[in-house]
mmCIF file of C-alpha atoms and ligand atoms in Angstrom:
data_model
loop_
_atom_site.group_PDB
_atom_site.id
_atom_site.type_symbol
_atom_site.label_atom_id
_atom_site.label_comp_id
_atom_site.label_asym_id
_atom_site.label_seq_id
_atom_site.Cartn_x
_atom_site.Cartn_y
_atom_site.Cartn_z
ATOM 1 C CA MET A 1 107.583 97.917 128.512
ATOM 2 C CA ASN A 2 108.120 94.324 127.552
ATOM 3 C CA SER A 3 106.557 92.539 124.636
ATOM 4 C CA ARG A 4 107.746 90.005 122.091
ATOM 5 C CA ILE A 5 108.054 92.961 119.699
ATOM 6 C CA CYS A 6 110.654 94.710 121.908
ATOM 7 C CA GLU A 7 112.732 91.528 122.042
ATOM 8 C CA LEU A 8 112.296 90.751 118.351
ATOM 9 C CA LEU A 9 113.323 94.212 117.187
ATOM 10 C CA ASP A 10 115.708 95.067 120.054
ATOM 11 C CA ILE A 11 113.829 98.276 120.914
ATOM 12 C CA GLU A 12 112.686 99.860 124.182
ATOM 13 C CA TYR A 13 109.043 100.584 123.350
ATOM 14 C CA PRO A 14 106.849 98.512 120.990
ATOM 15 C CA ILE A 15 106.127 101.534 118.803
ATOM 16 C CA ILE A 16 106.882 101.334 115.093
ATOM 17 C CA GLN A 17 106.785 104.454 112.951
ATOM 18 C CA GLY A 18 104.694 104.017 109.805
ATOM 19 C CA GLY A 19 106.549 103.956 106.504
ATOM 20 C CA MET A 20 104.974 106.934 104.720
ATOM 21 C CA ALA A 21 106.172 107.595 101.172
ATOM 22 C CA TRP A 22 108.047 110.935 100.829
ATOM 23 C CA ILE A 23 107.463 111.618 104.573
ATOM 24 C CA SER A 24 109.374 108.859 106.366
ATOM 25 C CA THR A 25 112.933 109.974 105.637
ATOM 26 C CA ALA A 26 116.150 109.055 107.459
ATOM 27 C CA GLU A 27 115.771 112.122 109.737
ATOM 28 C CA LEU A 28 112.328 111.106 111.005
ATOM 29 C CA ALA A 29 113.248 107.423 111.276
ATOM 30 C CA ALA A 30 116.459 108.200 113.211
ATOM 31 C CA ALA A 31 114.540 110.429 115.654
ATOM 32 C CA VAL A 32 112.032 107.648 116.357
ATOM 33 C CA SER A 33 114.760 105.004 116.752
ATOM 34 C CA ASN A 34 116.757 107.314 119.048
ATOM 35 C CA SER A 35 113.585 107.749 121.153
ATOM 36 C CA GLY A 36 113.260 104.000 121.772
ATOM 37 C CA GLY A 37 110.806 103.053 119.009
ATOM 38 C CA LEU A 38 111.539 101.634 115.563
ATOM 39 C CA GLY A 39 112.112 104.292 112.902
ATOM 40 C CA VAL A 40 111.238 103.271 109.362
ATOM 41 C CA ILE A 41 112.393 104.824 106.072
ATOM 42 C CA ALA A 42 109.733 104.560 103.348
ATOM 43 C CA ALA A 43 110.991 103.554 99.920
ATOM 44 C CA GLY A 44 107.648 104.478 98.291
ATOM 45 C CA ASN A 45 108.176 104.653 94.539
ATOM 46 C CA ALA A 46 111.831 105.722 94.822
ATOM 47 C CA PRO A 47 114.631 103.829 93.030
ATOM 48 C CA ALA A 48 117.361 102.015 94.998
ATOM 49 C CA ASP A 49 120.049 104.720 94.612
ATOM 50 C CA VAL A 50 117.826 107.238 96.451
ATOM 51 C CA ILE A 51 117.142 104.803 99.305
ATOM 52 C CA LYS A 52 120.834 103.836 99.500
ATOM 53 C CA LYS A 53 121.575 107.468 100.413
ATOM 54 C CA GLU A 54 118.851 107.389 103.086
ATOM 55 C CA ILE A 55 120.429 104.250 104.571
ATOM 56 C CA GLU A 56 123.835 105.950 104.624
ATOM 57 C CA LYS A 57 122.226 108.944 106.351
ATOM 58 C CA ILE A 58 120.413 106.956 109.051
ATOM 59 C CA LYS A 59 123.586 105.033 109.887
ATOM 60 C CA LYS A 60 125.224 108.389 110.700
ATOM 61 C CA LEU A 61 122.225 109.548 112.775
ATOM 62 C CA THR A 62 121.642 106.497 114.972
ATOM 63 C CA ASN A 63 123.219 103.271 116.192
ATOM 64 C CA LYS A 64 119.789 101.848 116.988
ATOM 65 C CA PRO A 65 117.828 99.392 114.830
ATOM 66 C CA TYR A 66 115.767 100.840 111.967
ATOM 67 C CA GLY A 67 113.611 99.542 109.152
ATOM 68 C CA ILE A 68 112.863 100.094 105.476
ATOM 69 C CA ASN A 69 109.258 100.031 104.249
ATOM 70 C CA VAL A 70 108.959 98.476 100.805
ATOM 71 C CA MET A 71 105.843 99.458 98.869
ATOM 72 C CA LEU A 72 105.254 96.350 96.805
ATOM 73 C CA LEU A 73 103.369 98.160 94.011
ATOM 74 C CA SER A 74 106.528 100.142 93.272
ATOM 75 C CA PRO A 75 108.251 99.365 89.957
ATOM 76 C CA PHE A 76 111.491 99.390 91.997
ATOM 77 C CA ALA A 77 110.392 96.867 94.684
ATOM 78 C CA ASP A 78 112.841 94.192 93.424
ATOM 79 C CA GLU A 79 115.867 96.501 93.417
ATOM 80 C CA ILE A 80 114.922 97.909 96.834
ATOM 81 C CA MET A 81 114.816 94.365 98.235
ATOM 82 C CA ASP A 82 118.235 93.640 96.644
ATOM 83 C CA LEU A 83 119.570 96.771 98.368
ATOM 84 C CA VAL A 84 118.056 95.750 101.719
ATOM 85 C CA VAL A 85 119.805 92.367 101.464
ATOM 86 C CA LYS A 86 123.138 93.934 100.436
ATOM 87 C CA GLU A 87 123.008 96.482 103.259
ATOM 88 C CA LYS A 88 121.705 93.929 105.793
ATOM 89 C CA VAL A 89 118.940 96.299 106.913
ATOM 90 C CA PRO A 90 117.727 95.069 110.361
ATOM 91 C CA VAL A 91 113.955 95.260 109.687
ATOM 92 C CA VAL A 92 111.704 95.353 106.617
ATOM 93 C CA THR A 93 108.043 96.292 106.645
ATOM 94 C CA THR A 94 106.030 95.803 103.459
ATOM 95 C CA GLY A 95 102.826 97.353 102.166
ATOM 96 C CA ALA A 96 100.317 97.061 99.343
ATOM 97 C CA GLY A 97 100.898 93.395 98.547
ATOM 98 C CA ASN A 98 102.170 89.948 99.485
ATOM 99 C CA PRO A 99 105.944 89.877 100.178
ATOM 100 C CA GLY A 100 106.100 86.064 99.742
ATOM 101 C CA LYS A 101 108.766 85.944 97.007
ATOM 102 C CA TYR A 102 111.254 88.010 99.074
ATOM 103 C CA ILE A 103 110.975 86.149 102.392
ATOM 104 C CA ASP A 104 113.731 83.525 101.888
ATOM 105 C CA ALA A 105 116.350 86.112 100.848
ATOM 106 C CA LEU A 106 115.508 88.357 103.818
ATOM 107 C CA LYS A 107 115.576 85.446 106.266
ATOM 108 C CA SER A 108 118.993 84.349 104.991
ATOM 109 C CA ILE A 109 120.496 87.632 106.272
ATOM 110 C CA LYS A 110 118.342 87.572 109.450
ATOM 111 C CA THR A 111 116.385 90.696 108.526
ATOM 112 C CA LYS A 112 113.137 90.766 110.483
ATOM 113 C CA ILE A 113 110.101 90.815 108.162
ATOM 114 C CA LEU A 114 106.904 92.594 109.183
ATOM 115 C CA PRO A 115 104.300 92.714 106.401
ATOM 116 C CA VAL A 116 101.258 94.964 106.626
ATOM 117 C CA VAL A 117 98.159 92.804 106.178
ATOM 118 C CA PRO A 118 94.521 93.864 105.729
ATOM 119 C CA SER A 119 92.939 90.427 106.352
ATOM 120 C CA VAL A 120 93.108 87.212 108.400
ATOM 121 C CA ALA A 121 93.782 85.199 105.219
ATOM 122 C CA LEU A 122 96.936 87.142 104.300
ATOM 123 C CA ALA A 123 98.122 87.118 107.930
ATOM 124 C CA LYS A 124 97.920 83.307 107.969
ATOM 125 C CA ARG A 125 99.603 83.015 104.573
ATOM 126 C CA VAL A 126 102.604 85.171 105.528
ATOM 127 C CA GLU A 127 102.952 83.447 108.906
ATOM 128 C CA LYS A 128 103.234 80.117 107.091
ATOM 129 C CA ALA A 129 105.841 81.656 104.775
ATOM 130 C CA GLY A 130 107.985 82.490 107.825
ATOM 131 C CA VAL A 131 107.581 86.205 108.625
ATOM 132 C CA ASP A 132 108.439 87.396 112.144
ATOM 133 C CA ALA A 133 105.292 89.409 112.972
ATOM 134 C CA VAL A 134 102.337 90.991 111.175
ATOM 135 C CA ILE A 135 101.241 94.598 111.109
ATOM 136 C CA VAL A 136 97.459 94.445 111.074
ATOM 137 C CA GLU A 137 96.236 97.682 109.540
ATOM 138 C CA GLY A 138 92.653 98.894 109.747
ATOM 139 C CA THR A 139 90.863 101.093 107.247
ATOM 140 C CA GLU A 140 91.229 104.077 109.615
ATOM 141 C CA ALA A 141 94.822 104.403 108.426
ATOM 142 C CA GLY A 142 96.061 106.961 105.920
ATOM 143 C CA GLY A 143 97.260 106.170 102.426
ATOM 144 C CA HIS A 144 96.542 102.820 100.774
ATOM 145 C CA ILE A 145 94.065 100.885 102.927
ATOM 146 C CA GLY A 146 92.008 97.719 103.288
ATOM 147 C CA GLU A 147 88.293 97.347 104.121
ATOM 148 C CA LEU A 148 88.159 96.285 107.782
ATOM 149 C CA THR A 149 88.578 98.396 110.892
ATOM 150 C CA THR A 150 91.421 97.945 113.365
ATOM 151 C CA MET A 151 88.876 97.092 116.097
ATOM 152 C CA VAL A 152 87.486 94.071 114.255
ATOM 153 C CA LEU A 153 90.611 92.924 112.423
ATOM 154 C CA VAL A 154 93.187 92.848 115.244
ATOM 155 C CA PRO A 155 91.442 90.326 117.552
ATOM 156 C CA GLN A 156 90.509 88.097 114.609
ATOM 157 C CA VAL A 157 94.147 87.928 113.455
ATOM 158 C CA VAL A 158 95.380 87.479 117.052
ATOM 159 C CA ASP A 159 93.165 84.376 117.313
ATOM 160 C CA GLU A 160 94.475 82.877 114.075
ATOM 161 C CA VAL A 161 98.259 83.349 114.231
ATOM 162 C CA ASN A 162 101.000 82.570 116.747
ATOM 163 C CA ILE A 163 103.444 85.293 115.696
ATOM 164 C CA PRO A 164 103.150 88.731 117.381
ATOM 165 C CA VAL A 165 100.589 91.183 116.034
ATOM 166 C CA ILE A 166 101.256 94.901 115.661
ATOM 167 C CA ALA A 167 98.105 97.031 115.403
ATOM 168 C CA ALA A 168 97.948 99.941 112.954
ATOM 169 C CA GLY A 169 95.324 102.427 111.811
ATOM 170 C CA GLY A 170 93.630 104.891 114.147
ATOM 171 C CA ILE A 171 96.311 104.952 116.863
ATOM 172 C CA ALA A 172 97.900 108.276 117.835
ATOM 173 C CA ASP A 173 97.978 108.286 121.640
ATOM 174 C CA GLY A 174 98.307 106.062 124.698
ATOM 175 C CA ARG A 175 94.598 105.300 124.866
ATOM 176 C CA GLY A 176 94.800 103.846 121.367
ATOM 177 C CA MET A 177 97.902 101.868 122.319
ATOM 178 C CA ALA A 178 96.219 100.454 125.453
ATOM 179 C CA ALA A 179 93.142 99.560 123.380
ATOM 180 C CA ALA A 180 95.302 97.756 120.806
ATOM 181 C CA PHE A 181 97.019 95.778 123.581
ATOM 182 C CA THR A 182 93.628 94.896 125.055
ATOM 183 C CA LEU A 183 92.700 93.444 121.654
ATOM 184 C CA GLY A 184 95.788 91.219 121.867
ATOM 185 C CA ALA A 185 98.327 93.262 119.912
ATOM 186 C CA GLU A 186 101.914 93.379 121.217
ATOM 187 C CA GLY A 187 102.953 96.520 119.394
ATOM 188 C CA VAL A 188 101.548 99.494 117.515
ATOM 189 C CA GLN A 189 102.442 101.173 114.255
ATOM 190 C CA ILE A 190 101.855 104.909 114.227
ATOM 191 C CA GLY A 191 102.008 107.109 111.130
ATOM 192 C CA THR A 192 99.840 110.239 111.221
ATOM 193 C CA ARG A 193 101.041 111.324 114.701
ATOM 194 C CA PHE A 194 104.666 111.348 113.538
ATOM 195 C CA ILE A 195 103.851 113.593 110.558
ATOM 196 C CA CYS A 196 103.367 116.357 113.132
ATOM 197 C CA SER A 197 106.752 115.884 114.756
ATOM 198 C CA LYS A 198 109.605 118.392 114.820
ATOM 199 C CA GLU A 199 111.977 115.966 113.133
ATOM 200 C CA CYS A 200 109.628 115.235 110.220
ATOM 201 C CA ASN A 201 111.260 117.381 107.545
ATOM 202 C CA ILE A 202 108.350 117.918 105.144
ATOM 203 C CA HIS A 203 106.699 121.166 104.015
ATOM 204 C CA ASP A 204 104.998 122.890 106.959
ATOM 205 C CA GLY A 205 101.762 123.255 104.937
ATOM 206 C CA TYR A 206 101.267 119.461 105.060
ATOM 207 C CA LYS A 207 101.730 119.414 108.851
ATOM 208 C CA GLN A 208 99.273 122.299 109.243
ATOM 209 C CA ALA A 209 96.685 120.429 107.127
ATOM 210 C CA VAL A 210 96.952 117.430 109.500
ATOM 211 C CA LEU A 211 96.761 119.678 112.582
ATOM 212 C CA LYS A 212 93.672 121.416 111.180
ATOM 213 C CA ALA A 213 91.862 118.221 110.158
ATOM 214 C CA LYS A 214 88.806 117.225 112.172
ATOM 215 C CA ASP A 215 87.237 113.783 112.647
ATOM 216 C CA ARG A 216 85.360 113.727 109.311
ATOM 217 C CA ASP A 217 87.936 115.471 107.156
ATOM 218 C CA THR A 218 89.423 112.414 105.461
ATOM 219 C CA VAL A 219 87.938 110.623 102.479
ATOM 220 C CA VAL A 220 88.782 107.459 100.531
ATOM 221 C CA THR A 221 89.461 107.900 96.828
ATOM 222 C CA GLY A 222 90.460 105.334 94.224
ATOM 223 C CA ARG A 223 88.125 102.498 95.282
ATOM 224 C CA SER A 224 87.271 101.949 91.593
ATOM 225 C CA THR A 225 90.961 101.455 90.746
ATOM 226 C CA GLY A 226 91.389 98.653 93.288
ATOM 227 C CA HIS A 227 93.828 100.863 95.220
ATOM 228 C CA PRO A 228 91.782 102.841 97.735
ATOM 229 C CA VAL A 229 93.716 105.687 99.353
ATOM 230 C CA ARG A 230 92.685 107.750 102.412
ATOM 231 C CA VAL A 231 93.480 111.466 102.103
ATOM 232 C CA ILE A 232 92.451 114.744 103.686
ATOM 233 C CA LYS A 233 89.582 116.237 101.625
ATOM 234 C CA ASN A 234 90.714 118.998 99.267
ATOM 235 C CA LYS A 235 90.383 120.228 95.677
ATOM 236 C CA LEU A 236 92.247 117.182 94.325
ATOM 237 C CA SER A 237 90.140 114.640 96.261
ATOM 238 C CA LYS A 238 86.974 116.322 94.951
ATOM 239 C CA GLU A 239 88.277 116.232 91.371
ATOM 240 C CA PHE A 240 89.211 112.590 91.869
ATOM 241 C CA GLU A 241 85.738 111.717 93.212
ATOM 242 C CA LYS A 242 84.084 113.527 90.296
ATOM 243 C CA LEU A 243 86.216 111.676 87.773
ATOM 244 C CA GLU A 244 85.509 108.326 89.478
ATOM 245 C CA LYS A 245 81.749 109.001 89.465
ATOM 246 C CA SER A 246 81.913 109.831 85.749
ATOM 247 C CA GLY A 247 83.100 106.260 85.156
ATOM 248 C CA ALA A 248 86.649 107.167 84.138
ATOM 249 C CA GLY A 249 89.083 104.305 83.536
ATOM 250 C CA ILE A 250 92.023 103.359 85.760
ATOM 251 C CA GLU A 251 94.531 104.989 83.396
ATOM 252 C CA GLU A 252 92.833 108.386 83.535
ATOM 253 C CA LEU A 253 92.460 108.206 87.333
ATOM 254 C CA GLU A 254 96.075 107.176 87.809
ATOM 255 C CA LYS A 255 97.158 110.066 85.597
ATOM 256 C CA LEU A 256 95.317 112.504 87.879
ATOM 257 C CA GLY A 257 97.026 110.982 90.955
ATOM 258 C CA ALA A 258 100.570 110.839 89.525
ATOM 259 C CA GLY A 259 103.125 112.994 91.351
ATOM 260 C CA LYS A 260 100.514 114.436 93.706
ATOM 261 C CA LEU A 261 102.011 113.174 96.976
ATOM 262 C CA ARG A 262 105.303 114.890 96.180
ATOM 263 C CA LEU A 263 103.356 118.069 95.348
ATOM 264 C CA SER A 264 101.907 118.286 98.875
ATOM 265 C CA VAL A 265 104.821 116.867 100.901
ATOM 266 C CA VAL A 266 107.677 118.685 99.158
ATOM 267 C CA ASP A 267 106.030 121.767 97.601
ATOM 268 C CA GLY A 268 103.332 122.273 100.251
ATOM 269 C CA ASP A 269 100.512 122.491 97.698
ATOM 270 C CA ILE A 270 97.840 121.041 99.945
ATOM 271 C CA LYS A 271 94.976 122.013 97.605
ATOM 272 C CA ASN A 272 96.163 120.284 94.452
ATOM 273 C CA GLY A 273 98.374 117.674 96.111
ATOM 274 C CA SER A 274 97.469 114.376 97.791
ATOM 275 C CA VAL A 275 97.452 114.859 101.587
ATOM 276 C CA MET A 276 97.469 111.314 102.936
ATOM 277 C CA ALA A 277 96.532 110.973 106.622
ATOM 278 C CA GLY A 278 94.547 108.651 108.872
ATOM 279 C CA GLN A 279 91.145 109.280 110.472
ATOM 280 C CA ILE A 280 92.948 109.932 113.764
ATOM 281 C CA ALA A 281 94.311 113.235 112.335
ATOM 282 C CA GLY A 282 91.527 114.958 114.312
ATOM 283 C CA LEU A 283 93.303 113.978 117.518
ATOM 284 C CA VAL A 284 96.642 115.496 116.507
ATOM 285 C CA LYS A 285 96.787 119.056 117.810
ATOM 286 C CA GLU A 286 100.444 119.975 118.277
ATOM 287 C CA ILE A 287 103.872 119.572 116.726
ATOM 288 C CA LYS A 288 106.233 117.903 119.213
ATOM 289 C CA SER A 289 109.579 116.138 119.117
ATOM 290 C CA CYS A 290 109.527 112.371 118.556
ATOM 291 C CA ASP A 291 110.911 111.659 122.036
ATOM 292 C CA LYS A 292 108.091 113.706 123.632
ATOM 293 C CA ILE A 293 105.470 111.985 121.433
ATOM 294 C CA ILE A 294 106.709 108.534 122.441
ATOM 295 C CA GLU A 295 107.161 109.439 126.120
ATOM 296 C CA GLU A 296 103.577 110.753 126.277
ATOM 297 C CA ILE A 297 102.080 107.779 124.459
ATOM 298 C CA VAL A 298 103.759 105.328 126.846
ATOM 299 C CA LYS A 299 102.751 107.300 129.959
ATOM 300 C CA GLU A 300 99.180 107.677 128.714
ATOM 301 C CA ALA A 301 98.928 103.963 127.871
ATOM 302 C CA PHE A 302 99.754 103.027 131.472
ATOM 303 C CA GLU A 303 97.193 105.556 132.753
ATOM 304 C CA ALA A 304 94.549 104.174 130.375
ATOM 305 C CA TYR A 305 95.234 100.664 131.687
ATOM 306 C CA GLU A 306 94.944 101.766 135.302
ATOM 307 C CA SER A 307 91.706 103.602 134.708
ATOM 308 C CA ALA A 308 90.199 100.632 132.824
ATOM 309 C CA GLY A 309 91.385 98.335 135.653
ATOM 310 C CA ARG A 310 89.645 100.491 138.263
ATOM 311 C CA PHE A 311 86.458 100.337 136.188
ATOM 312 C CA TYR A 312 86.540 96.542 135.964
ATOM 313 C CA LEU A 313 87.279 96.224 139.688
ATOM 314 C CA LYS A 314 84.365 98.482 140.604
ATOM 315 C CA HIS A 315 81.969 96.440 138.523
ATOM 316 C CA SER A 316 83.229 93.023 139.575
ATOM 317 C CA VAL A 317 82.832 93.630 143.331
ATOM 318 C CA LYS A 318 79.245 92.889 144.146
HETATM 319 O O1 TUI B 401 100.919 100.524 101.835
HETATM 320 C C1 TUI B 401 100.320 101.159 102.652
HETATM 321 N N1 TUI B 401 100.042 102.480 102.516
HETATM 322 C C2 TUI B 401 100.366 103.240 101.409
HETATM 323 S S1 TUI B 401 101.233 102.719 100.061
HETATM 324 C C3 TUI B 401 101.032 104.205 99.348
HETATM 325 S S2 TUI B 401 101.643 104.571 97.782
HETATM 326 C C4 TUI B 401 100.317 104.140 96.783
HETATM 327 N N2 TUI B 401 99.863 105.066 95.984
HETATM 328 C C5 TUI B 401 98.834 104.815 95.170
HETATM 329 C C6 TUI B 401 98.220 103.584 95.144
HETATM 330 C C7 TUI B 401 98.634 102.645 96.004
HETATM 331 C C8 TUI B 401 99.709 102.918 96.838
HETATM 332 C C9 TUI B 401 100.352 105.026 100.168
HETATM 333 N N3 TUI B 401 99.994 104.471 101.314
HETATM 334 N N4 TUI B 401 99.859 100.589 103.790
HETATM 335 C C10 TUI B 401 99.993 99.215 104.022
HETATM 336 C C11 TUI B 401 98.887 98.455 103.424
HETATM 337 N N5 TUI B 401 99.035 97.339 102.784
HETATM 338 N N6 TUI B 401 97.585 98.788 103.453
HETATM 339 C C12 TUI B 401 96.909 97.800 102.806
HETATM 340 C C13 TUI B 401 97.847 96.903 102.385
HETATM 341 C C14 TUI B 401 97.691 95.672 101.667
HETATM 342 C C15 TUI B 401 96.702 95.499 100.705
HETATM 343 C C16 TUI B 401 96.603 94.292 100.032
HETATM 344 C C17 TUI B 401 98.583 94.635 101.917
HETATM 345 C C18 TUI B 401 98.482 93.466 101.247
HETATM 346 C C19 TUI B 401 97.497 93.293 100.310
HETATM 347 O O2 TUI B 401 97.485 92.095 99.735
HETATM 348 C C20 TUI B 401 96.801 91.829 98.570
HETATM 349 C C21 TUI B 401 97.310 90.494 98.129
HETATM 350 O O3 TUI B 401 98.155 90.500 97.219
HETATM 351 O O4 TUI B 401 96.946 89.487 98.764
#
């Protein structure tokens, strides 16, 4: 499988694992990298000393390239970026903001920079600033999201930038990967599917919640705070919605959300915790190892291409 993304990142398959706070640890990232994709450790809201240990761990688990996802709303974003530069981490993905002020430092150590963007405007801005590729994420994704769908956003960004585009949001199998490539993407970022992997070392309750989720089981909370977040519906999401409807201020809403991702991921409290997942959760039915997940996605993508090709051929021969 050859794309500019494979060459850029020195990986076998253009599949990047989503940086999911608390979920994307060194163990998961190493398993994805060892399977030919790009594993990514999520820094989330963790301080640099915690992420330094994750970097030490992944270096013991794989010799392949890996990335760190920097959540730009984190109070520790600056110190995480300092750590990335010091450790010469091969790839950085960013989320929830514009990474502009960090680009020069990352480029000076040849770290590849892949920002997540929710719009054409930000994609163009970061291209101009010198990033290596953009991860174009649709609103189908889990966690913090933008407004537009993957289907409409990917081709619009592809038409406006020259750097490679990685599609994200709503992709969990080879059909989704083939569709993303048809839209002009050269890689995919996959999060939700990897939650239900053997090597993802979170509480089993969280995995079971994703496996059980059906097509309409996610909801977006926090629109009124300016930080919309897609989660699986539960007691907490209902409380959050009620509080938002009552006109509560950002402070009160943020207080309700504080510490709730840890509660579900680490403690397995999937009623009172925040269970972030994408709309594609309904497609995820089984826990498998990362190498099986990737192998199946790649095989299925080729099959999807062939079947679409046969369809076009049939309809073009008059
Ligand atoms: O970042 C994510 N997903 C996340 S971060 C997260 S932790 C969190 N918790 C509570 C509130 C907010 C975050 C959970 N899930 N995905 C990547 C992503 N980035 N999605 C959307 C964006 C984004 C949004 C606006 C990227 C850039 C952006 O730019 C605004 C600007 O400054 O121009």
